[in-house]
Amino acid sequence: MRRLGWSDVTAKSLWLNRRQLIAGGAALAATPALARIEAAPSGYSTDLAPNTFEEITSYNNFYEFGTDKGDPARHAGGLTTDPWSIVIDGLVDRPGTYDLADVVREQPLEERIYRFRCVEAWSMVIPWIGFELAGLLNRVGVQPGARFVAFETLVRPEEMPGVASPFIQWPYREGLRLDEAMHPLTILATGLYGEEMPKQNGAPIRLVVPWKYGFKSIKSIVRISLTADMPPTTWNMLQPQEYGFYANVNPKVDHPRWSQASERRVGAGLFAGREDTLMFNGYEAEVASLYAGQDLAVDY
Ligand SMILES: Nc1nc2c(c(=O)[nH]1)N[C@H]1C(S)=C(S)[C@@H](COP(=O)(O)O)O[C@H]1N2
Ligand SMILES: [Mo]
């Protein structure tokens, strides 16, 4: 284990300051107070220094609100996230439309500090709050024929200015193979930095799959379907030569238009060098066995 460093202290003290501000009732302009969430720490957390709350909530990809990195923070504030329900259907024993509270009920919340690597070659370290997707899937009962899990994001044009653009065939969709979905690293996140999920990060509930490129981690989920066949996924539908279904972080398989061998840590500063990208984003020991016998240059 690495000892706490300077940047840990910086990120942590910003976090504490924020908490004190909220507790003290101070209004942060354009930053609504988010409800605190209690969660247990996890052995799956990295001991890298997390990015600041400000970095994590101001540099986002959430095309439903626009394609600029600042658009989600600018436009997601008006998203209604309560009430929220999720359809769980397909090859499950207990299909239905579940209220968010029912989905989260009895799922043990943990803080998972994960590395996060976007396919665009930037990265962050994010202290998510969430629970294992496996816990929910076990509760609804996965039927024997199920081999994949498909996810869909809300489409609400009145609150999502970005969906006016036909660039993506809405809803944003993603998918995992069932064994990937059941892996303990795969979580549904309902918060970060000890608070409920900021809207620009995919409130009220989003997927986080830390060994895959960020586009797999679909936000603001309204549907989870268990399927026999590999589901269509947004980036693969747009550019199949550039974005595969698996999208495992892999420094040896370049994007056709740029190298994936290294990455820029958001917030690292102008003079910080790029960092080497790690196989499976640093989670090789945990997940490599899922892909035994697969050629990862073919199944990219
Ligand atoms: N619904 C939806 N989910 C999405 C996206 C999106 O545009 N729409 N962008 C993806 C991409 S490309 C990335 S890198 C991550 C960004 O998550 P963050 O903004 O919380 O860092 O969300 C992913 N999930
Ligand atoms: Mo991304």
Tab-separated table of C-alpha atoms and ligand atoms in Angstrom:
chain	number	residue	atom	x	y	z
A	1	MET	CA	0.000	0.000	0.000
A	2	ARG	CA	1.187	3.468	-0.906
A	3	ARG	CA	1.251	6.074	1.838
A	4	LEU	CA	-0.985	9.104	1.581
A	5	GLY	CA	0.649	11.777	-0.506
A	6	TRP	CA	0.204	15.471	-0.981
A	7	SER	CA	-2.478	15.171	-3.599
A	8	ASP	CA	-4.473	12.754	-1.445
A	9	VAL	CA	-4.521	15.363	1.250
A	10	THR	CA	-5.522	18.050	-1.236
A	11	ALA	CA	-8.399	16.082	-2.714
A	12	LYS	CA	-9.529	14.954	0.717
A	13	SER	CA	-9.467	18.436	2.208
A	14	LEU	CA	-11.460	19.831	-0.701
A	15	TRP	CA	-13.962	17.098	-0.067
A	16	LEU	CA	-14.114	17.872	3.658
A	17	ASN	CA	-14.453	21.586	2.950
A	18	ARG	CA	-17.347	20.880	0.665
A	19	ARG	CA	-19.016	18.736	3.279
A	20	GLN	CA	-18.584	21.469	5.872
A	21	LEU	CA	-20.014	24.038	3.487
A	22	ILE	CA	-23.036	21.868	2.857
A	23	ALA	CA	-23.460	21.048	6.524
A	24	GLY	CA	-23.232	24.767	7.284
A	25	GLY	CA	-25.964	25.489	4.770
A	26	ALA	CA	-23.751	27.627	2.559
A	27	ALA	CA	-25.150	27.866	-0.948
A	28	LEU	CA	-22.657	26.977	-3.661
A	29	ALA	CA	-23.680	28.819	-6.797
A	30	ALA	CA	-24.779	26.392	-9.531
A	31	THR	CA	-23.948	23.450	-7.275
A	32	PRO	CA	-27.044	22.056	-5.595
A	33	ALA	CA	-26.441	20.412	-2.239
A	34	LEU	CA	-26.430	16.676	-2.789
A	35	ALA	CA	-27.657	14.254	-0.168
A	36	ARG	CA	-24.951	12.450	1.782
A	37	ILE	CA	-24.680	8.704	1.344
A	38	GLU	CA	-23.106	6.389	3.888
A	39	ALA	CA	-21.087	3.559	2.377
A	40	ALA	CA	-18.499	1.040	3.531
A	41	PRO	CA	-14.949	1.176	2.136
A	42	SER	CA	-13.955	-1.595	-0.258
A	43	GLY	CA	-10.926	-3.788	-0.820
A	44	TYR	CA	-11.416	-3.194	-4.546
A	45	SER	CA	-10.426	0.467	-4.233
A	46	THR	CA	-7.193	1.763	-5.697
A	47	ASP	CA	-4.978	3.773	-3.366
A	48	LEU	CA	-4.263	6.339	-6.085
A	49	ALA	CA	-5.231	9.913	-5.250
A	50	PRO	CA	-8.763	10.648	-6.495
A	51	ASN	CA	-9.442	13.534	-8.837
A	52	THR	CA	-11.176	16.479	-7.195
A	53	PHE	CA	-14.959	16.720	-7.076
A	54	GLU	CA	-14.692	19.747	-9.340
A	55	GLU	CA	-12.698	17.859	-11.991
A	56	ILE	CA	-15.033	14.862	-11.911
A	57	THR	CA	-18.132	17.042	-12.287
A	58	SER	CA	-16.959	19.593	-14.849
A	59	TYR	CA	-15.211	17.469	-17.523
A	60	ASN	CA	-17.826	14.991	-18.739
A	61	ASN	CA	-19.128	12.995	-21.645
A	62	PHE	CA	-22.929	12.804	-21.619
A	63	TYR	CA	-24.080	13.448	-25.161
A	64	GLU	CA	-27.733	13.747	-24.168
A	65	PHE	CA	-26.703	17.192	-22.888
A	66	GLY	CA	-24.300	18.125	-25.695
A	67	THR	CA	-20.925	17.044	-26.997
A	68	ASP	CA	-18.714	19.638	-25.306
A	69	LYS	CA	-16.981	18.486	-22.099
A	70	GLY	CA	-18.673	21.351	-20.222
A	71	ASP	CA	-22.184	20.773	-21.629
A	72	PRO	CA	-23.309	18.159	-19.070
A	73	ALA	CA	-22.425	20.449	-16.140
A	74	ARG	CA	-24.159	23.357	-17.918
A	75	HIS	CA	-27.339	21.567	-19.014
A	76	ALA	CA	-27.974	18.512	-16.812
A	77	GLY	CA	-29.170	20.532	-13.806
A	78	GLY	CA	-32.766	20.446	-15.071
A	79	LEU	CA	-32.945	16.665	-15.322
A	80	THR	CA	-35.735	15.248	-13.144
A	81	THR	CA	-34.327	12.221	-11.338
A	82	ASP	CA	-37.099	11.697	-8.782
A	83	PRO	CA	-39.310	9.769	-9.383
A	84	TRP	CA	-37.140	7.301	-11.299
A	85	SER	CA	-37.972	3.783	-12.362
A	86	ILE	CA	-36.077	1.079	-14.199
A	87	VAL	CA	-37.605	-1.582	-16.420
A	88	ILE	CA	-35.915	-4.936	-15.862
A	89	ASP	CA	-36.998	-7.402	-18.503
A	90	GLY	CA	-36.021	-10.189	-20.863
A	91	LEU	CA	-34.719	-13.477	-19.486
A	92	VAL	CA	-35.378	-12.827	-15.787
A	93	ASP	CA	-37.644	-14.558	-13.264
A	94	ARG	CA	-39.103	-11.323	-11.901
A	95	PRO	CA	-39.433	-8.792	-14.734
A	96	GLY	CA	-41.071	-5.487	-13.966
A	97	THR	CA	-40.887	-1.748	-13.645
A	98	TYR	CA	-38.971	-1.145	-10.451
A	99	ASP	CA	-38.867	2.066	-8.505
A	100	LEU	CA	-35.276	3.211	-7.944
A	101	ALA	CA	-35.692	2.634	-4.189
A	102	ASP	CA	-36.665	-0.991	-4.922
A	103	VAL	CA	-33.613	-1.471	-7.118
A	104	VAL	CA	-31.248	-0.168	-4.454
A	105	ARG	CA	-33.063	-1.863	-1.555
A	106	GLU	CA	-30.930	-4.410	0.302
A	107	GLN	CA	-27.912	-3.770	-1.936
A	108	PRO	CA	-24.896	-3.009	0.271
A	109	LEU	CA	-23.452	0.377	-0.737
A	110	GLU	CA	-19.687	0.610	-0.908
A	111	GLU	CA	-17.212	3.298	-1.791
A	112	ARG	CA	-15.164	2.059	-4.754
A	113	ILE	CA	-12.257	4.269	-5.734
A	114	TYR	CA	-11.694	3.191	-9.328
A	115	ARG	CA	-9.440	4.187	-12.164
A	116	PHE	CA	-11.498	5.497	-15.084
A	117	ARG	CA	-10.103	5.513	-18.630
A	118	CYS	CA	-11.956	7.124	-21.537
A	119	VAL	CA	-11.330	5.818	-25.054
A	120	GLU	CA	-10.221	9.402	-25.888
A	121	ALA	CA	-7.051	8.703	-23.829
A	122	TRP	CA	-7.772	10.792	-20.737
A	123	SER	CA	-8.242	9.281	-17.317
A	124	MET	CA	-9.355	10.081	-13.788
A	125	VAL	CA	-9.568	8.360	-10.420
A	126	ILE	CA	-13.125	8.492	-9.081
A	127	PRO	CA	-14.498	7.590	-5.632
A	128	TRP	CA	-17.828	6.058	-6.642
A	129	ILE	CA	-20.569	4.947	-4.286
A	130	GLY	CA	-22.429	1.916	-5.549
A	131	PHE	CA	-23.269	-1.752	-5.316
A	132	GLU	CA	-22.430	-4.811	-7.344
A	133	LEU	CA	-24.662	-5.304	-10.388
A	134	ALA	CA	-24.546	-9.034	-9.577
A	135	GLY	CA	-26.514	-8.363	-6.394
A	136	LEU	CA	-29.408	-6.884	-8.367
A	137	LEU	CA	-29.288	-9.514	-11.108
A	138	ASN	CA	-29.391	-12.285	-8.506
A	139	ARG	CA	-32.387	-10.646	-6.891
A	140	VAL	CA	-34.431	-10.497	-10.105
A	141	GLY	CA	-33.310	-14.007	-11.071
A	142	VAL	CA	-31.302	-14.558	-14.260
A	143	GLN	CA	-32.759	-17.342	-16.421
A	144	PRO	CA	-30.525	-20.048	-17.913
A	145	GLY	CA	-30.738	-18.781	-21.516
A	146	ALA	CA	-29.415	-15.306	-20.654
A	147	ARG	CA	-25.917	-14.560	-21.993
A	148	PHE	CA	-25.844	-10.758	-22.163
A	149	VAL	CA	-27.143	-7.725	-20.280
A	150	ALA	CA	-28.344	-4.684	-22.246
A	151	PHE	CA	-28.754	-1.201	-20.762
A	152	GLU	CA	-30.573	1.914	-21.966
A	153	THR	CA	-30.428	5.562	-20.903
A	154	LEU	CA	-33.436	7.834	-20.481
A	155	VAL	CA	-34.529	9.865	-23.525
A	156	ARG	CA	-36.387	13.008	-22.440
A	157	PRO	CA	-36.068	15.735	-25.084
A	158	GLU	CA	-37.622	18.450	-22.864
A	159	GLU	CA	-34.764	18.044	-20.390
A	160	MET	CA	-31.997	16.769	-22.649
A	161	PRO	CA	-30.999	19.333	-25.294
A	162	GLY	CA	-28.482	16.945	-26.858
A	163	VAL	CA	-31.028	14.380	-28.018
A	164	ALA	CA	-32.209	16.842	-30.687
A	165	SER	CA	-29.057	15.819	-32.553
A	166	PRO	CA	-29.546	12.721	-34.694
A	167	PHE	CA	-25.815	11.903	-34.419
A	168	ILE	CA	-26.665	9.104	-31.987
A	169	GLN	CA	-29.681	6.866	-32.494
A	170	TRP	CA	-31.222	7.407	-29.055
A	171	PRO	CA	-31.497	5.880	-26.523
A	172	TYR	CA	-27.789	5.564	-25.674
A	173	ARG	CA	-27.313	1.820	-25.192
A	174	GLU	CA	-24.633	-0.410	-23.833
A	175	GLY	CA	-24.160	-4.054	-23.015
A	176	LEU	CA	-22.029	-6.604	-21.216
A	177	ARG	CA	-21.566	-10.321	-21.466
A	178	LEU	CA	-23.267	-11.976	-18.488
A	179	ASP	CA	-19.970	-13.032	-16.860
A	180	GLU	CA	-18.701	-9.430	-17.154
A	181	ALA	CA	-21.950	-8.147	-15.647
A	182	MET	CA	-21.662	-10.603	-12.736
A	183	HIS	CA	-18.020	-9.720	-12.007
A	184	PRO	CA	-17.648	-8.107	-8.557
A	185	LEU	CA	-15.840	-5.067	-10.024
A	186	THR	CA	-18.942	-4.178	-12.075
A	187	ILE	CA	-21.096	-1.770	-10.113
A	188	LEU	CA	-24.210	0.326	-10.426
A	189	ALA	CA	-23.171	3.662	-8.950
A	190	THR	CA	-25.601	5.992	-7.200
A	191	GLY	CA	-23.104	8.542	-5.986
A	192	LEU	CA	-19.539	9.782	-5.779
A	193	TYR	CA	-17.425	11.493	-3.136
A	194	GLY	CA	-19.916	10.362	-0.507
A	195	GLU	CA	-22.845	12.213	-2.077
A	196	GLU	CA	-25.695	11.252	-4.374
A	197	MET	CA	-24.718	11.166	-8.040
A	198	PRO	CA	-24.333	14.587	-9.671
A	199	LYS	CA	-26.612	14.828	-12.714
A	200	GLN	CA	-23.753	15.347	-15.171
A	201	ASN	CA	-22.232	12.055	-13.986
A	202	GLY	CA	-25.371	10.013	-14.693
A	203	ALA	CA	-27.850	10.520	-11.875
A	204	PRO	CA	-29.587	8.792	-10.336
A	205	ILE	CA	-27.915	5.509	-11.304
A	206	ARG	CA	-25.227	4.560	-13.824
A	207	LEU	CA	-23.025	1.635	-14.664
A	208	VAL	CA	-19.282	1.594	-13.865
A	209	VAL	CA	-17.066	-1.073	-15.451
A	210	PRO	CA	-13.537	0.024	-14.536
A	211	TRP	CA	-11.531	-2.263	-16.855
A	212	LYS	CA	-13.368	-1.036	-19.967
A	213	TYR	CA	-13.284	2.263	-21.846
A	214	GLY	CA	-15.570	4.838	-20.266
A	215	PHE	CA	-18.249	4.686	-22.955
A	216	LYS	CA	-19.342	1.288	-21.601
A	217	SER	CA	-20.262	2.960	-18.289
A	218	ILE	CA	-23.743	4.066	-19.350
A	219	LYS	CA	-25.474	6.840	-17.418
A	220	SER	CA	-29.012	7.526	-16.133
A	221	ILE	CA	-30.228	3.979	-16.756
A	222	VAL	CA	-33.951	3.296	-17.321
A	223	ARG	CA	-33.819	-0.229	-18.709
A	224	ILE	CA	-31.847	-3.402	-18.023
A	225	SER	CA	-32.613	-6.393	-20.262
A	226	LEU	CA	-31.245	-9.926	-20.047
A	227	THR	CA	-30.807	-11.305	-23.561
A	228	ALA	CA	-29.614	-14.413	-25.363
A	229	ASP	CA	-27.908	-12.425	-28.127
A	230	MET	CA	-25.226	-9.739	-28.037
A	231	PRO	CA	-27.135	-6.439	-27.882
A	232	PRO	CA	-26.442	-3.458	-30.171
A	233	THR	CA	-24.369	-0.762	-28.438
A	234	THR	CA	-24.211	2.946	-29.263
A	235	TRP	CA	-20.547	3.465	-30.220
A	236	ASN	CA	-20.339	0.157	-32.020
A	237	MET	CA	-23.423	1.134	-34.056
A	238	LEU	CA	-21.774	4.474	-34.938
A	239	GLN	CA	-18.279	3.225	-35.854
A	240	PRO	CA	-17.831	-0.550	-35.614
A	241	GLN	CA	-14.211	-0.407	-36.837
A	242	GLU	CA	-13.308	1.994	-34.038
A	243	TYR	CA	-15.419	0.798	-31.125
A	244	GLY	CA	-15.974	-2.876	-30.396
A	245	PHE	CA	-18.479	-4.507	-28.095
A	246	TYR	CA	-15.817	-5.483	-25.553
A	247	ALA	CA	-13.938	-2.163	-25.345
A	248	ASN	CA	-11.493	-3.525	-22.782
A	249	VAL	CA	-8.755	-1.017	-21.996
A	250	ASN	CA	-5.746	-2.342	-23.895
A	251	PRO	CA	-2.511	-0.388	-24.473
A	252	LYS	CA	-1.524	-2.801	-27.251
A	253	VAL	CA	-4.616	-2.288	-29.404
A	254	ASP	CA	-4.645	1.253	-30.770
A	255	HIS	CA	-7.705	3.179	-31.821
A	256	PRO	CA	-7.492	3.527	-35.629
A	257	ARG	CA	-6.946	7.277	-35.199
A	258	TRP	CA	-4.726	7.435	-32.071
A	259	SER	CA	-2.513	5.413	-29.758
A	260	GLN	CA	-3.969	3.799	-26.657
A	261	ALA	CA	-0.530	3.159	-25.128
A	262	SER	CA	-0.657	6.178	-22.818
A	263	GLU	CA	-3.129	8.550	-21.224
A	264	ARG	CA	-3.454	12.043	-19.783
A	265	ARG	CA	-4.645	12.169	-16.187
A	266	VAL	CA	-7.190	15.003	-15.991
A	267	GLY	CA	-5.951	17.666	-13.578
A	268	ALA	CA	-2.359	16.432	-13.547
A	269	GLY	CA	-1.116	19.817	-14.740
A	270	LEU	CA	0.520	21.124	-17.855
A	271	PHE	CA	3.957	19.712	-17.110
A	272	ALA	CA	2.961	16.263	-15.925
A	273	GLY	CA	3.941	13.596	-18.410
A	274	ARG	CA	1.508	11.149	-19.915
A	275	GLU	CA	1.098	7.904	-18.021
A	276	ASP	CA	1.356	4.429	-19.447
A	277	THR	CA	-2.032	2.851	-19.982
A	278	LEU	CA	-2.325	-0.443	-18.134
A	279	MET	CA	-3.809	-3.663	-19.492
A	280	PHE	CA	-7.467	-3.835	-18.451
A	281	ASN	CA	-6.878	-0.388	-16.909
A	282	GLY	CA	-4.914	-1.965	-14.056
A	283	TYR	CA	-7.497	-4.661	-13.285
A	284	GLU	CA	-5.741	-7.460	-15.175
A	285	ALA	CA	-5.340	-9.725	-12.138
A	286	GLU	CA	-9.078	-9.548	-11.489
A	287	VAL	CA	-10.510	-9.834	-15.004
A	288	ALA	CA	-8.016	-11.408	-17.442
A	289	SER	CA	-9.491	-14.874	-16.859
A	290	LEU	CA	-12.821	-13.690	-18.317
A	291	TYR	CA	-11.116	-13.513	-21.715
A	292	ALA	CA	-9.049	-16.692	-21.670
A	293	GLY	CA	-8.837	-18.055	-25.210
A	294	GLN	CA	-10.081	-14.829	-26.846
A	295	ASP	CA	-7.925	-12.822	-29.237
A	296	LEU	CA	-8.304	-9.320	-27.796
A	297	ALA	CA	-7.153	-7.705	-31.049
A	298	VAL	CA	-10.145	-9.321	-32.763
A	299	ASP	CA	-12.585	-8.994	-29.856
A	300	TYR	CA	-11.655	-5.337	-29.273
B	1	LIG	N1	-26.047	7.892	-21.550
B	1	LIG	C1	-24.754	8.148	-21.727
B	1	LIG	N2	-23.838	7.481	-21.006
B	1	LIG	C2	-22.520	7.747	-21.177
B	1	LIG	C3	-22.086	8.675	-22.154
B	1	LIG	C4	-23.085	9.382	-22.903
B	1	LIG	O1	-22.784	10.224	-23.760
B	1	LIG	N3	-24.393	9.091	-22.656
B	1	LIG	N4	-20.732	8.899	-22.342
B	1	LIG	C5	-19.828	7.812	-21.946
B	1	LIG	C6	-18.424	8.186	-22.000
B	1	LIG	S1	-17.725	8.294	-23.539
B	1	LIG	C7	-17.673	8.359	-20.887
B	1	LIG	S2	-16.002	8.643	-20.974
B	1	LIG	C8	-18.305	8.348	-19.551
B	1	LIG	C9	-17.983	9.648	-18.822
B	1	LIG	O2	-18.391	9.578	-17.485
B	1	LIG	P1	-18.147	10.818	-16.531
B	1	LIG	O3	-18.661	12.040	-17.235
B	1	LIG	O4	-18.894	10.509	-15.283
B	1	LIG	O5	-16.655	10.894	-16.308
B	1	LIG	O6	-19.718	8.200	-19.599
B	1	LIG	C10	-20.168	7.278	-20.560
B	1	LIG	N5	-21.598	7.077	-20.407
B	2	MO	MO	-15.421	8.165	-23.212
